[in-house]
XYZ file of C-alpha atoms in Angstrom:
206
model
C -6.267 56.114 -35.262
C -5.716 52.744 -37.073
C -6.077 49.278 -34.685
C -4.233 46.233 -36.118
C -3.154 42.535 -35.207
C 0.532 42.637 -35.132
C 2.441 39.521 -35.671
C 4.389 39.340 -32.823
C 8.253 38.010 -33.035
C 9.453 35.845 -30.061
C 9.927 37.824 -27.331
C 12.755 37.521 -24.348
C 9.890 38.175 -21.858
C 6.531 39.317 -21.635
C 7.469 42.957 -20.531
C 9.621 43.082 -23.573
C 6.966 42.359 -25.773
C 4.629 44.620 -24.562
C 7.137 47.100 -24.602
C 7.681 46.787 -28.328
C 4.258 46.635 -29.432
C 3.638 48.947 -32.537
C 2.103 52.088 -32.153
C -1.311 50.737 -33.015
C -1.346 48.189 -30.236
C 0.675 50.111 -27.582
C -2.850 51.560 -26.210
C -3.940 48.155 -25.173
C -2.518 47.036 -22.054
C -2.076 50.046 -19.244
C -0.928 49.662 -15.605
C -0.496 45.874 -16.097
C 0.015 43.917 -12.963
C 1.892 40.756 -12.963
C 4.360 38.583 -10.952
C 5.659 35.777 -13.351
C 5.712 37.110 -16.530
C 2.643 34.909 -17.461
C 4.309 31.715 -16.927
C 1.554 30.559 -14.730
C -1.022 31.407 -17.389
C 0.884 29.333 -19.992
C 0.375 26.488 -18.143
C -3.299 27.088 -17.527
C -3.726 27.187 -20.715
C -2.083 24.079 -21.554
C -4.516 22.703 -18.649
C -7.613 24.199 -19.722
C -8.000 26.082 -16.958
C -7.306 29.222 -18.124
C -9.942 32.203 -17.966
C -10.446 35.591 -18.695
C -12.680 38.440 -17.525
C -13.254 41.997 -19.031
C -15.518 44.906 -18.783
C -15.605 48.439 -19.756
C -17.085 51.658 -18.485
C -18.643 54.540 -20.854
C -19.570 58.351 -20.070
C -19.261 61.584 -22.221
C -18.290 59.345 -25.118
C -15.065 58.696 -23.651
C -14.302 54.797 -22.678
C -11.872 52.295 -20.709
C -11.568 48.990 -20.111
C -10.451 46.629 -17.587
C -9.156 42.979 -17.822
C -7.859 39.823 -16.153
C -6.390 36.311 -16.809
C -6.232 34.245 -14.622
C -5.702 29.952 -13.587
C -7.643 28.082 -11.970
C -6.998 30.184 -9.020
C -6.297 33.763 -8.815
C -2.129 33.125 -8.466
C 0.047 34.971 -10.603
C -2.869 36.450 -12.166
C -2.369 39.587 -14.640
C -4.456 42.816 -14.845
C -4.546 45.571 -16.990
C -6.638 48.640 -18.097
C -7.077 50.563 -21.464
C -8.508 53.808 -23.344
C -10.901 52.782 -25.918
C -9.640 54.108 -29.188
C -11.311 56.636 -30.999
C -14.624 58.300 -29.890
C -17.513 56.272 -28.968
C -21.287 57.360 -28.972
C -23.035 57.017 -25.879
C -24.880 53.931 -24.987
C -22.372 51.926 -27.291
C -20.539 49.451 -24.420
C -20.008 47.038 -27.231
C -16.853 49.199 -28.188
C -15.455 48.960 -24.571
C -15.954 45.463 -24.279
C -14.415 45.295 -27.725
C -11.033 47.437 -26.482
C -10.898 44.698 -23.441
C -11.511 41.793 -25.373
C -8.670 43.080 -27.711
C -6.344 43.264 -24.831
C -7.154 39.880 -23.715
C -6.399 38.293 -27.529
C -3.083 39.881 -27.586
C -1.706 39.296 -24.256
C -2.684 35.541 -24.744
C -1.258 35.616 -28.265
C 2.147 36.975 -26.296
C 1.926 34.203 -24.039
C 1.451 31.779 -26.243
C 4.798 33.049 -27.976
C 6.830 33.194 -24.920
C 6.149 29.943 -23.670
C 5.484 27.720 -27.376
C 1.870 26.975 -26.067
C 0.742 25.285 -29.373
C -2.619 24.015 -27.935
C -4.951 24.411 -25.040
C -7.738 26.654 -24.131
C -8.952 29.733 -22.283
C -12.793 30.572 -21.411
C -13.494 34.397 -21.906
C -16.159 36.006 -20.190
C -18.182 39.169 -20.692
C -21.543 40.317 -19.850
C -22.107 41.855 -23.643
C -23.324 39.069 -25.879
C -23.016 41.143 -28.869
C -18.759 41.187 -28.033
C -18.717 37.372 -27.726
C -20.334 36.948 -30.960
C -16.634 37.213 -32.208
C -16.010 33.489 -30.762
C -18.612 31.462 -32.879
C -16.501 29.569 -35.304
C -18.897 30.910 -38.187
C -18.164 34.412 -37.208
C -16.991 36.759 -39.916
C -16.379 40.590 -39.505
C -19.027 43.011 -41.554
C -17.368 45.997 -42.878
C -20.654 48.227 -42.026
C -20.210 47.477 -38.252
C -19.578 51.242 -36.710
C -16.776 48.999 -34.689
C -15.198 46.926 -37.486
C -12.182 48.757 -36.709
C -11.888 46.905 -33.601
C -13.988 43.930 -34.546
C -11.597 43.130 -37.065
C -8.276 43.476 -35.389
C -9.967 41.436 -32.672
C -10.997 38.751 -35.121
C -7.294 38.881 -37.041
C -5.890 37.985 -33.490
C -8.260 35.349 -32.843
C -7.256 33.444 -36.341
C -3.688 33.762 -35.060
C -4.386 31.925 -31.300
C -3.432 29.018 -31.220
C -5.995 28.542 -28.397
C -9.543 27.078 -28.152
C -11.297 30.163 -27.231
C -14.876 29.208 -25.234
C -16.992 32.193 -24.590
C -19.300 32.650 -21.685
C -21.815 35.090 -21.088
C -21.911 36.785 -17.657
C -24.880 38.683 -16.197
C -23.626 42.565 -15.255
C -23.691 44.260 -11.718
C -24.701 41.264 -9.911
C -23.756 42.652 -6.915
C -26.533 45.275 -7.209
C -28.908 42.635 -6.117
C -26.783 40.253 -3.938
C -23.535 40.246 -1.761
C -20.447 40.438 -3.638
C -19.012 37.646 -1.593
C -21.804 35.143 -2.221
C -21.739 35.554 -5.740
C -19.860 32.643 -7.915
C -16.212 33.631 -9.290
C -16.734 34.463 -12.597
C -19.489 37.203 -11.434
C -17.114 38.501 -8.967
C -14.373 39.088 -11.832
C -17.227 40.630 -13.944
C -17.516 43.106 -10.811
C -13.820 43.937 -9.970
C -13.352 44.865 -13.822
C -16.369 46.979 -14.297
C -15.001 48.504 -10.662
C -11.501 48.828 -12.413
C -12.457 50.317 -15.605
C -14.724 53.077 -13.864
C -11.786 53.707 -11.433
C -9.457 54.046 -14.805
C -12.081 56.449 -16.459
C -12.184 58.542 -13.443
C -8.237 58.739 -13.309
C -7.889 60.139 -16.837
C -11.011 62.432 -16.618
C -10.521 64.339 -13.626
């Protein structure tokens, strides 16, 4: 399946924009949970307090991803899952992370269009350093990359974004060694997205 970075026409609301995504992007945002059509997130982007976290799950060459966008608090957060497009090689967690990042970029662009956000920032958090290379200003996609389709689609969405994207690496699975409730906020969100991606994988695989 081809993956693109669709140009987003000004939507009436976020639900309509997601409903009318082209087939090459419609796989991106499943079981989306939101309470205010992204209005709070738009304000958080303008105030430079928005954060986005994603993680993935991969087993038997089948991958899933989960993602969440929040402001300074979890009020009116947006959460979703997706199925990683195309076959994924065992151990290729990079592709799963990219699938979540693609969804974050697409959703952020929809919100910016909907609420006319022309400046601001968002901190994007992931436990995969390779996936975060996308946000290096000097980054260019390499056609030899086995995940070039997703990398290029993410990069194209990033070029469309009016936001300043701040990448932050977080160590994964911190709850394996420390009580979840004692973890920093971003580590907790990473653990939550890891669990959600695994739950979505099991839902589809059974």
